[in-house]
Short mmCIF file of C-alpha atoms and ligand atoms in Angstrom, two decimals:
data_model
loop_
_atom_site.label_atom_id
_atom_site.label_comp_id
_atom_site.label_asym_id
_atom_site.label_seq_id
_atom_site.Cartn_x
_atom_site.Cartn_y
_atom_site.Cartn_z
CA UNK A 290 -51.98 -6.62 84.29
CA UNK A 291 -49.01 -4.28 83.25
CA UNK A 292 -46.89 -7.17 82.65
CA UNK A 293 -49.27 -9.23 80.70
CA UNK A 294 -49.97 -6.30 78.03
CA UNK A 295 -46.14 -5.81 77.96
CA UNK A 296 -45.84 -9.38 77.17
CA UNK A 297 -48.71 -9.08 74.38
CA UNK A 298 -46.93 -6.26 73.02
CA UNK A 299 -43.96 -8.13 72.36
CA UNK A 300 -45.65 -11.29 70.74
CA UNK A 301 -47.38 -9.01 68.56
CA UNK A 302 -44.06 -7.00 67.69
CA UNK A 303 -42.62 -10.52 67.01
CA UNK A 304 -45.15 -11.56 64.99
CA UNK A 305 -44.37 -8.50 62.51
CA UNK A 306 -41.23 -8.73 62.09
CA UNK A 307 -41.74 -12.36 61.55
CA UNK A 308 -44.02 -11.50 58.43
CA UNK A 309 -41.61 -8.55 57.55
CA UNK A 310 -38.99 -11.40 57.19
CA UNK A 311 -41.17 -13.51 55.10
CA UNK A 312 -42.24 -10.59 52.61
CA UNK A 313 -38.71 -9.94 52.16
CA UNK A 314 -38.19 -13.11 51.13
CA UNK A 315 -40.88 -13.54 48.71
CA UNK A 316 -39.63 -10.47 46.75
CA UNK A 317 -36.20 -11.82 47.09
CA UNK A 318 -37.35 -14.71 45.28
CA UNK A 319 -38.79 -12.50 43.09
CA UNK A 320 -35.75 -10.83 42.08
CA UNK A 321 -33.95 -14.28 41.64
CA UNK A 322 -36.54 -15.47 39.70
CA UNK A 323 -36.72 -12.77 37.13
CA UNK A 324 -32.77 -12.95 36.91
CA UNK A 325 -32.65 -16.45 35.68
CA UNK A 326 -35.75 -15.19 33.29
CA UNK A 327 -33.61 -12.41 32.03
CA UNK A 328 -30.20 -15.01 32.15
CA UNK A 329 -32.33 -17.17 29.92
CA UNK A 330 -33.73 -14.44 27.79
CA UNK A 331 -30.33 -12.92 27.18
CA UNK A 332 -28.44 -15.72 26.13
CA UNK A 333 -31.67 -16.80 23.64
CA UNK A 334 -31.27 -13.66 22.21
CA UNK A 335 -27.64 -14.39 21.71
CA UNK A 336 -28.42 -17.61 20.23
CA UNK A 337 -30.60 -15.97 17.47
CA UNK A 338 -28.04 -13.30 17.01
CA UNK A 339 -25.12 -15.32 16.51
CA UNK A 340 -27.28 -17.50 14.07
CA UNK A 341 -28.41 -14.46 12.11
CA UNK A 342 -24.91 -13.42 12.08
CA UNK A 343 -23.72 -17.10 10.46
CA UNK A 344 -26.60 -16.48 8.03
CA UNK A 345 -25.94 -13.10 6.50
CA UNK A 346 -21.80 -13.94 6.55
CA UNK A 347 -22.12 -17.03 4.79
CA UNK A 348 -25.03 -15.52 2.14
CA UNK A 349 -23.95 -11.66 1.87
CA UNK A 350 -20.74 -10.21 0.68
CA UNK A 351 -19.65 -7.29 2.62
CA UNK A 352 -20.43 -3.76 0.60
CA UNK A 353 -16.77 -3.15 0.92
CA UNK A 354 -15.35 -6.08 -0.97
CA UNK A 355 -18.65 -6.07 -3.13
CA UNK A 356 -17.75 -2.47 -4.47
CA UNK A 357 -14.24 -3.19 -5.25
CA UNK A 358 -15.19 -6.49 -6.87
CA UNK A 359 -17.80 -4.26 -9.53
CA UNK A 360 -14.32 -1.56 -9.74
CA UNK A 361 -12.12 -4.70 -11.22
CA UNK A 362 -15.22 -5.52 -13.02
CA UNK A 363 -15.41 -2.66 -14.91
CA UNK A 364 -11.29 -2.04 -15.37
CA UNK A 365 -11.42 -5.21 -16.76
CA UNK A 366 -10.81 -5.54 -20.34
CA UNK A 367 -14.30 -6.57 -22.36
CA UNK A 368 -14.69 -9.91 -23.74
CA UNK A 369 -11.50 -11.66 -21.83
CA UNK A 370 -11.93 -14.77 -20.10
CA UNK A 371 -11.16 -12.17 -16.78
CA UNK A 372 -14.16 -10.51 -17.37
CA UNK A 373 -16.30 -13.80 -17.79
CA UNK A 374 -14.65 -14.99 -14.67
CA UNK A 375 -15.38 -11.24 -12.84
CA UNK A 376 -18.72 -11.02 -14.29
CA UNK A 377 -19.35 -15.21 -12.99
CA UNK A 378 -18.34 -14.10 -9.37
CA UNK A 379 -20.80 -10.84 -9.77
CA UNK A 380 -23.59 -13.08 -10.25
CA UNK A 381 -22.43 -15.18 -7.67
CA UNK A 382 -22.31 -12.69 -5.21
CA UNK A 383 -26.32 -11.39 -6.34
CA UNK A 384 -27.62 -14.80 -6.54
CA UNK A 385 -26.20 -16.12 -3.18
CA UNK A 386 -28.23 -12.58 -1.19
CA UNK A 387 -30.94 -13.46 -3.22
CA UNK A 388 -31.64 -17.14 -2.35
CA UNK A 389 -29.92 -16.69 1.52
CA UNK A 390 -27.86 -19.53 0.10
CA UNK A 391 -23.64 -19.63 0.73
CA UNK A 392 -21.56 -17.65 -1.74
CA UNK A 393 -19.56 -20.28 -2.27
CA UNK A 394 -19.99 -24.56 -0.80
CA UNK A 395 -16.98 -24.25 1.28
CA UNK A 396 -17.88 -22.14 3.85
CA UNK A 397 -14.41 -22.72 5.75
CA UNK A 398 -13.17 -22.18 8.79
CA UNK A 399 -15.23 -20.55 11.25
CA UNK A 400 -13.71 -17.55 12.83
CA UNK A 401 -15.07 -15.79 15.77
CA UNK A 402 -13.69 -12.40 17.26
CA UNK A 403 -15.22 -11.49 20.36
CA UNK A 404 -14.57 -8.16 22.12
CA UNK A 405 -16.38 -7.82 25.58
CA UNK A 406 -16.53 -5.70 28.43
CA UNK A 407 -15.15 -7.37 31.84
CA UNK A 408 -16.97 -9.80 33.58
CA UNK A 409 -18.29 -12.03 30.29
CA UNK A 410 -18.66 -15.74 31.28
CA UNK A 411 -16.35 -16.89 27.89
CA UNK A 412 -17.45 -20.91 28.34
CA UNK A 413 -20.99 -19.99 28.80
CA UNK A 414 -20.46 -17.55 25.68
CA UNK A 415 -18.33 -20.13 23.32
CA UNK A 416 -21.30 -23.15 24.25
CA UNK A 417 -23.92 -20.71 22.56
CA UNK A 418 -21.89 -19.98 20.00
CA UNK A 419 -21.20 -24.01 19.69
CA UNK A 420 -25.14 -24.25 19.56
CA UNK A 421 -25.65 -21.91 16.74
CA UNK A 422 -23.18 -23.36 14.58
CA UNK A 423 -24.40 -26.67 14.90
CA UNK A 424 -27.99 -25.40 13.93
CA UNK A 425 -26.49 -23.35 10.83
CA UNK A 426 -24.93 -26.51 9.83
CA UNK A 427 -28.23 -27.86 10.22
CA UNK A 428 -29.77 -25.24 7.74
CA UNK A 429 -27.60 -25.58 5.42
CA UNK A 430 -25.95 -22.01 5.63
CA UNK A 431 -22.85 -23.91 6.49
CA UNK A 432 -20.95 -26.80 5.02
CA UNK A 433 -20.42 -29.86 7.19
CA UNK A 434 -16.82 -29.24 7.14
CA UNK A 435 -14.85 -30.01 10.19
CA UNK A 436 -12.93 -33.44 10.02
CA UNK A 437 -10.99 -35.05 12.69
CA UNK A 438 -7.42 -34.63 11.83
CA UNK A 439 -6.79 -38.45 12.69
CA UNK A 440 -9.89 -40.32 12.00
CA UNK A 441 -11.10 -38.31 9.06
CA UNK A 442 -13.99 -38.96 10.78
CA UNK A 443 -16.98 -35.81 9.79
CA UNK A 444 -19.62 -35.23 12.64
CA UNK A 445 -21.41 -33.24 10.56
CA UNK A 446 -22.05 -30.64 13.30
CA UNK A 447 -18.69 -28.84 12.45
CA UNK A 448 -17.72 -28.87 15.92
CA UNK A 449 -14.47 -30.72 17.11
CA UNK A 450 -11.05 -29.42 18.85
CA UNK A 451 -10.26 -25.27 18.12
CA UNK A 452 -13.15 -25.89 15.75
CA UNK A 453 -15.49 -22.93 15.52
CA UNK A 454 -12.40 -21.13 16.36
CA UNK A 455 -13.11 -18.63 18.78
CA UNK A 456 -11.06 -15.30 19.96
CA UNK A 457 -12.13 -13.33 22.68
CA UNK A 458 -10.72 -9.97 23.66
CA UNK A 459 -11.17 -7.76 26.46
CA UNK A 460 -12.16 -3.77 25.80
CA UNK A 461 -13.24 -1.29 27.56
CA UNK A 462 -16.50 -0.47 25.96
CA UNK A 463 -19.42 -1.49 27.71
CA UNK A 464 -21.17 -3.44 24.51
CA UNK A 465 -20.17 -6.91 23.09
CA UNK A 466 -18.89 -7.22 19.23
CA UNK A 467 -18.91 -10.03 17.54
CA UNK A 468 -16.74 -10.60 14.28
CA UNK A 469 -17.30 -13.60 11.90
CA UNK A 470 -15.15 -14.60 9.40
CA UNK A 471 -15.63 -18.04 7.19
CA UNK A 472 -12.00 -18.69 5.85
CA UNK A 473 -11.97 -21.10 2.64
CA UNK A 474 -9.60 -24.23 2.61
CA UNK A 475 -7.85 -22.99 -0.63
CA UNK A 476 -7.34 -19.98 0.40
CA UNK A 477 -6.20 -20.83 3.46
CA UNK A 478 -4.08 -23.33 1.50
CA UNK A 479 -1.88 -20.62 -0.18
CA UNK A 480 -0.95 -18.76 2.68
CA UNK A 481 2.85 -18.46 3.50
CA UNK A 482 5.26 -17.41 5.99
CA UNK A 483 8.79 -16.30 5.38
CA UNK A 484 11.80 -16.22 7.56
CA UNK A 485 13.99 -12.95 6.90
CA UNK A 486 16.43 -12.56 5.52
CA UNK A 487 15.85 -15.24 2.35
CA UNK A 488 18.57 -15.16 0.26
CA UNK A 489 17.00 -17.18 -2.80
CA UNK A 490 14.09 -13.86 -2.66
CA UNK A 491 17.43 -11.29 -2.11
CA UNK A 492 14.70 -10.02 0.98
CA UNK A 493 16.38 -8.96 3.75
CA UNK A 494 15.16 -7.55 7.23
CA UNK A 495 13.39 -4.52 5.72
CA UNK A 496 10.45 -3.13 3.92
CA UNK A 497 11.60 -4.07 0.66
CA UNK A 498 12.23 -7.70 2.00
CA UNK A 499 8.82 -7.69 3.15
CA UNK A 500 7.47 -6.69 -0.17
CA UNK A 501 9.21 -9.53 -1.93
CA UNK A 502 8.46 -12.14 0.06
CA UNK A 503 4.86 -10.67 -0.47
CA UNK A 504 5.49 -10.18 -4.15
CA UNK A 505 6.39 -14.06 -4.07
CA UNK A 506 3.54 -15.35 -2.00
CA UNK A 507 1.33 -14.22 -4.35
CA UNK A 508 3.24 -15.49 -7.58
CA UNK A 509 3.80 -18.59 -5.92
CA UNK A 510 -0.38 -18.91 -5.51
CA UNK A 511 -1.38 -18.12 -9.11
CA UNK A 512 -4.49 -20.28 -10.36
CA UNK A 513 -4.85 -21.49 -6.83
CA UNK A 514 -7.18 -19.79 -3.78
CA UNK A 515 -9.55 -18.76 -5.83
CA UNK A 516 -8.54 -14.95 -6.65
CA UNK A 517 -8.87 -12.13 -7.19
CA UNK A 518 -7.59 -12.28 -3.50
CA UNK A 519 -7.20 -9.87 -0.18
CA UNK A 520 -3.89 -10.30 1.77
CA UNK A 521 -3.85 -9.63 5.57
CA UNK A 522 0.11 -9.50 6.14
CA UNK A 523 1.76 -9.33 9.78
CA UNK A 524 5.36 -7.90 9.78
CA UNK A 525 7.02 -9.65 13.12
CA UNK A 526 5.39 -11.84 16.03
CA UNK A 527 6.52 -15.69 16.29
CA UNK A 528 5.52 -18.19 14.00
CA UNK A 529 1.72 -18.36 15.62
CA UNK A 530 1.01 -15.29 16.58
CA UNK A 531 2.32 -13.90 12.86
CA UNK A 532 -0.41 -16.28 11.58
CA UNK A 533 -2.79 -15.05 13.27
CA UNK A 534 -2.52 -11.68 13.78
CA UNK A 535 -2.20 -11.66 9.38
CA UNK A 536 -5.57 -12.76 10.18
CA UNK A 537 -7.21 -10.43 11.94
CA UNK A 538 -5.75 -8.08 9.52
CA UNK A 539 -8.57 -9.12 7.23
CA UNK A 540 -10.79 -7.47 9.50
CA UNK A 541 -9.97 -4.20 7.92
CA UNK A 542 -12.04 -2.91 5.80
CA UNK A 543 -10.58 -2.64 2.21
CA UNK A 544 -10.76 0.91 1.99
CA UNK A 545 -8.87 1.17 5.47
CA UNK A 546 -5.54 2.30 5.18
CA UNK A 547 -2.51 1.50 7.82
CA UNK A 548 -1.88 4.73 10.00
CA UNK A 549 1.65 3.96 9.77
CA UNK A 550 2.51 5.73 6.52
CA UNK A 551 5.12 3.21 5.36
CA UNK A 552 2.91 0.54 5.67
CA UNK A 553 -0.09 2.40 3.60
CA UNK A 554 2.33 3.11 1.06
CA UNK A 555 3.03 -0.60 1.11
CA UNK A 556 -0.21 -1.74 1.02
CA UNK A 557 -0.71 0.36 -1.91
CA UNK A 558 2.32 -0.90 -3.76
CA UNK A 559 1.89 -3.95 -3.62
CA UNK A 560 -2.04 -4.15 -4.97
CA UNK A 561 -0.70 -1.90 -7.98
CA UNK A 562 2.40 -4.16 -8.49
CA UNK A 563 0.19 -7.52 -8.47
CA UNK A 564 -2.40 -6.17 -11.04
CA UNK A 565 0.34 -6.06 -13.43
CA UNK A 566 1.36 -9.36 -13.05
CA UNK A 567 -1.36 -10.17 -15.46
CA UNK A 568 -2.30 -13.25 -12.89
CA UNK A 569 -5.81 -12.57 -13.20
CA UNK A 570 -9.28 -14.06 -11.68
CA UNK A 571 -8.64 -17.55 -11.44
CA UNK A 572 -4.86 -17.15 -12.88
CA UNK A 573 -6.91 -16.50 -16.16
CA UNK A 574 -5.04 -13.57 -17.00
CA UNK A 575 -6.27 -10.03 -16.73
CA UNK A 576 -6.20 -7.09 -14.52
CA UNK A 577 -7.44 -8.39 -11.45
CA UNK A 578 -5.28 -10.69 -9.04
CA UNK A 579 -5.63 -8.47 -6.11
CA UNK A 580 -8.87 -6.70 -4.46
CA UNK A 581 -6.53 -5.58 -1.38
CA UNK A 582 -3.75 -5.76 0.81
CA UNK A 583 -3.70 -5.28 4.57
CA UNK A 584 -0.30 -4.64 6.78
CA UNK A 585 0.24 -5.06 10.46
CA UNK A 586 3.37 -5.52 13.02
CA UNK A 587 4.02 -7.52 15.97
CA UNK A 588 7.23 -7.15 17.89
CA UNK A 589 9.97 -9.74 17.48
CA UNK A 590 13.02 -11.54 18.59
CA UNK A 591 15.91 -9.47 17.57
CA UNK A 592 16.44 -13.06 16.58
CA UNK A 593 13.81 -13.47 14.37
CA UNK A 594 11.85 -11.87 11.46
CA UNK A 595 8.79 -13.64 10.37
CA UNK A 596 6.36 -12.11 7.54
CA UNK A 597 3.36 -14.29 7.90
CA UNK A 598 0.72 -13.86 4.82
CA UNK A 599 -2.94 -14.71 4.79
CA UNK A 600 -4.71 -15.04 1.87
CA UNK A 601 -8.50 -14.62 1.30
CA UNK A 602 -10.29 -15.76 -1.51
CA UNK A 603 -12.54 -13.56 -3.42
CA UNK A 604 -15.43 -14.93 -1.52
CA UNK A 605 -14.78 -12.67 1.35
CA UNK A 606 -16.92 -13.68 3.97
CA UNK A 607 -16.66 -11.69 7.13
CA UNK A 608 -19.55 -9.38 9.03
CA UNK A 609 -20.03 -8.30 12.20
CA UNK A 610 -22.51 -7.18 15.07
CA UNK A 611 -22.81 -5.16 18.28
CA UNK A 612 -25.27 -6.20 20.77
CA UNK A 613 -27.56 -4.50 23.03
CA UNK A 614 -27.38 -4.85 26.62
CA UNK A 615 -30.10 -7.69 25.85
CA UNK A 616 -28.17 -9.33 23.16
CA UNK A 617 -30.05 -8.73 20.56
CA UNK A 618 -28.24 -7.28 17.71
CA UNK A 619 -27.96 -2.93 17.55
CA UNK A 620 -25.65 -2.47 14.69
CA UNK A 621 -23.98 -4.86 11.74
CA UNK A 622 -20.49 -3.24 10.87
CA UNK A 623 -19.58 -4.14 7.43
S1 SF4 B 101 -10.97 -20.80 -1.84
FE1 SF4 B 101 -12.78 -19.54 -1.49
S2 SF4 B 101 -13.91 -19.44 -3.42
FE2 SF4 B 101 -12.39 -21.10 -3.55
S3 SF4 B 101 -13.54 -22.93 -3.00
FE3 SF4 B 101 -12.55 -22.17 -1.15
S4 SF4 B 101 -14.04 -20.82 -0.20
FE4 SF4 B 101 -14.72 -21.16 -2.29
#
């Protein structure tokens, strides 16, 4: 009798662990399941952000180039073709918020700068990214503009080899920022690197090289790229890395100045210098040929010293957001 209600015992014991195992795996399934809910959620949410994101860059000036274009504006001397052309890229500016259409029909290169915490999944990142350009493209907030460089052949989906061009960057913040910038092709056009010393310039290896070369670029791109202009300007690196860190100097603000006092007195210089070239908007004439100047360093070869210029176009498209821990967008930061 003993033995039989031992044995009971133990089928019964067995029988709750067996349905102790089976609840645990219904709420493990549970947990997976809302996971790949939140997985799909989050990158949705990235999707829209990224596309809101392409929308207000491509429509909306940033308020700091906006507020130096109405300070030309007004410095401007009245009733000169450079303040038609000033007052032309004003109403540009207003009309292009107001209708959510592009500031200008070349909405350029598409620049992405993406810091993130560790752990990101970059493809998975850059294919959402891919998908929100293509649907931008698709309403019309950018340009089917990416060609393929043999065929000439236009997918119009602007998608194609190191096209959206996208950076990412580790940091140690726990959010994710993402920095747009839409680079215009003749802009882009006039940009220039130098090899130091040039003896044609009389610029040798030092900060008054630098500023000639700079000096030059900017004669040298007179009635072309669209200016006023904004220079990002890298002192050093190789031949690519100069180029694009002169880049990402544009991600300054315009009312940033470099820490390095040498290089904010530069910066300064060489705005006040260009205005009095009398280059203009357009290379109309007038007081306005440059908004801003921005100016970073790389190290170098002891061989080599590079000065790699950028040049932006008044329609200065860049913006920025930082996402939530859901992806949806917390703060813009232009
Ligand atoms: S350089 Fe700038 S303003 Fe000129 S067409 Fe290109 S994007 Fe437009």
């Amino acid at each position: 009798m003993a033995k039989k209600k031992a044995a009971k015992k133990k089928v019964a014991k067995k029988k709750v662990a067996k349905k102790k195992v089976a609840k645990k795996k219904v709420a493990k399934k549970k947990v997976a399941k809302k996971k790949v809910a939140k997985g799909q959620d989050t990158s949705k949410n990235l999707y829209d952000a990224v596309l809101e994101l392409i929308r207000v860059t491509s429509t909306v000036i940033p308020d700091d180039v906006q507020k130096v274009v109405l300070e030309t504006l007004e410095r401007e001397e009245k009733n000169t073709t450079a303040e038609y052309a000033m007052n032309i890229i004003k109403a540009n500016i207003e009309l292009a918020k107001k209708k959510s259409q592009p500031i200008c029909q070349d909405t350029g290169t598409i620049l992405f700068y993406i810091s993130h915490p560790i752990g990101i999944d970059q493809g998975k990142f850059t294919k959402v990214i891919e998908k929100a350009v293509v649907k931008a493209t698709k309403l019309g907030y950018l340009r089917q503009n990416s060609v393929h460089s043999l065929t000439g052949k236009n997918d119009s989906l602007n998608i194609g080899l190191g096209h959206p061009s996208v950076h990412f960057h580790q940091h140690k913040k726990k959010s994710i920022e993402i920095k747009l910038m839409l680079k215009g092709g003749g802009c882009e056009n006039v940009g220039a690197q130098y090899a130091l010393p040039n003896t044609d310039l009389k610029a040798g290896r030092d900060l008054d090289g630098v500023r000639k070369v700079i000096l030059d670029a900017i004669v040298k791109a007179q009635g072309k790229g669209c200016g006023p202009g904004v220079l990002g300007v890298t002192i050093g690196g190789d031949r690519g890395s100069g180029y694009l860190a002169s880049k990402e100097e544009l991600l300054r603000t315009l009312d940033d100045k470099s820490n390095i006092p040498e290089l904010a007195e530069l910066e300064e210089e060489i705005v006040t210098t260009a205005n009095k070239l009398g280059i203009g908007p357009m290379g109309f004439g007038g007081k306005t040929t440059l908004l801003g100047c921005k100016i970073g360093h790389q190290n170098r070869l002891p061989a080599s010293f590079f000065v790699s210029v950028s040049y932006m176009c008044w329609a200065f498209r860049r913006q920025g957001v930082i996402l939530k821990e859901n992806q949806q967008i917390s703060k813009w930061l232009y």
